[in-house]
Amino acid sequence: CTAFELNPLGVISSGALLIGCTADSAAAILAALHDANITAARIGTVRPPSFGLQLRRDGHLTPLPTFSVDEITRLFA
């Protein structure tokens, strides 16, 4: 992404799977995926809609960026 000046948050994520679950079941799901040799990690928390979509980096919250088209399309424009 750096070489092409693309934002990785806006690039196609083919093959990615996002699982929504309760906090109580996260550890068991991660353990089962690990046992199946599937790399997985907890990446977020569901918050009230009023919180909005936020990204935490270095302890700071910023609004999650939006993209009208996939960043990859910029390579072909």
XYZ file of C-alpha atoms in Angstrom:
77
model
C 0.000 0.000 0.000
C 2.825 2.386 0.827
C 4.480 1.955 -2.572
C 1.228 2.869 -4.353
C 0.110 5.467 -1.779
C -3.057 3.505 -0.961
C -4.850 3.541 2.373
C -4.954 -0.120 3.523
C -8.297 0.513 5.245
C -9.864 1.091 1.834
C -8.360 -1.862 -0.048
C -10.247 -5.024 -1.021
C -10.064 -7.643 1.717
C -10.732 -10.758 -0.347
C -10.627 -13.865 1.798
C -11.170 -11.986 5.048
C -13.823 -13.130 7.521
C -15.272 -10.885 10.195
C -17.048 -12.669 13.053
C -19.447 -10.810 15.320
C -19.931 -12.437 18.726
C -20.561 -11.647 22.367
C -17.540 -10.697 24.460
C -18.156 -13.813 26.576
C -17.661 -16.145 23.612
C -14.670 -14.424 21.966
C -11.967 -16.411 23.781
C -13.560 -19.772 22.939
C -13.999 -18.822 19.284
C -10.394 -17.610 19.033
C -9.169 -20.834 20.661
C -11.183 -22.980 18.233
C -9.824 -21.057 15.256
C -6.287 -21.365 16.616
C -6.772 -25.139 17.056
C -7.776 -25.274 13.376
C -4.591 -23.362 12.392
C -6.605 -20.290 11.443
C -5.038 -16.971 12.376
C -7.541 -14.742 14.156
C -7.600 -11.800 16.531
C -10.079 -9.663 18.396
C -10.107 -6.347 16.574
C -13.002 -4.375 17.968
C -15.968 -3.881 20.222
C -19.597 -3.172 19.364
C -20.611 0.183 20.797
C -23.867 2.166 20.772
C -24.691 3.834 17.421
C -24.080 7.252 18.980
C -20.394 6.319 19.384
C -20.019 6.114 15.602
C -17.313 4.191 13.786
C -14.041 4.952 15.519
C -10.504 3.701 15.012
C -8.124 3.512 17.982
C -4.458 4.113 17.176
C -1.773 4.877 19.715
C -4.460 5.343 22.376
C -6.357 7.977 20.390
C -9.773 7.642 18.741
C -10.341 9.014 15.247
C -13.315 8.609 12.915
C -13.002 5.553 10.676
C -12.421 6.765 7.105
C -14.950 5.993 4.389
C -14.204 5.243 0.744
C -16.632 5.746 -2.144
C -14.698 3.170 -4.198
C -12.034 0.614 -3.368
C -8.538 2.090 -3.143
C -7.271 -0.505 -5.664
C -9.288 1.220 -8.410
C -6.980 4.226 -8.078
C -4.238 2.103 -9.660
C -6.280 1.828 -12.852
C -7.588 5.397 -13.058
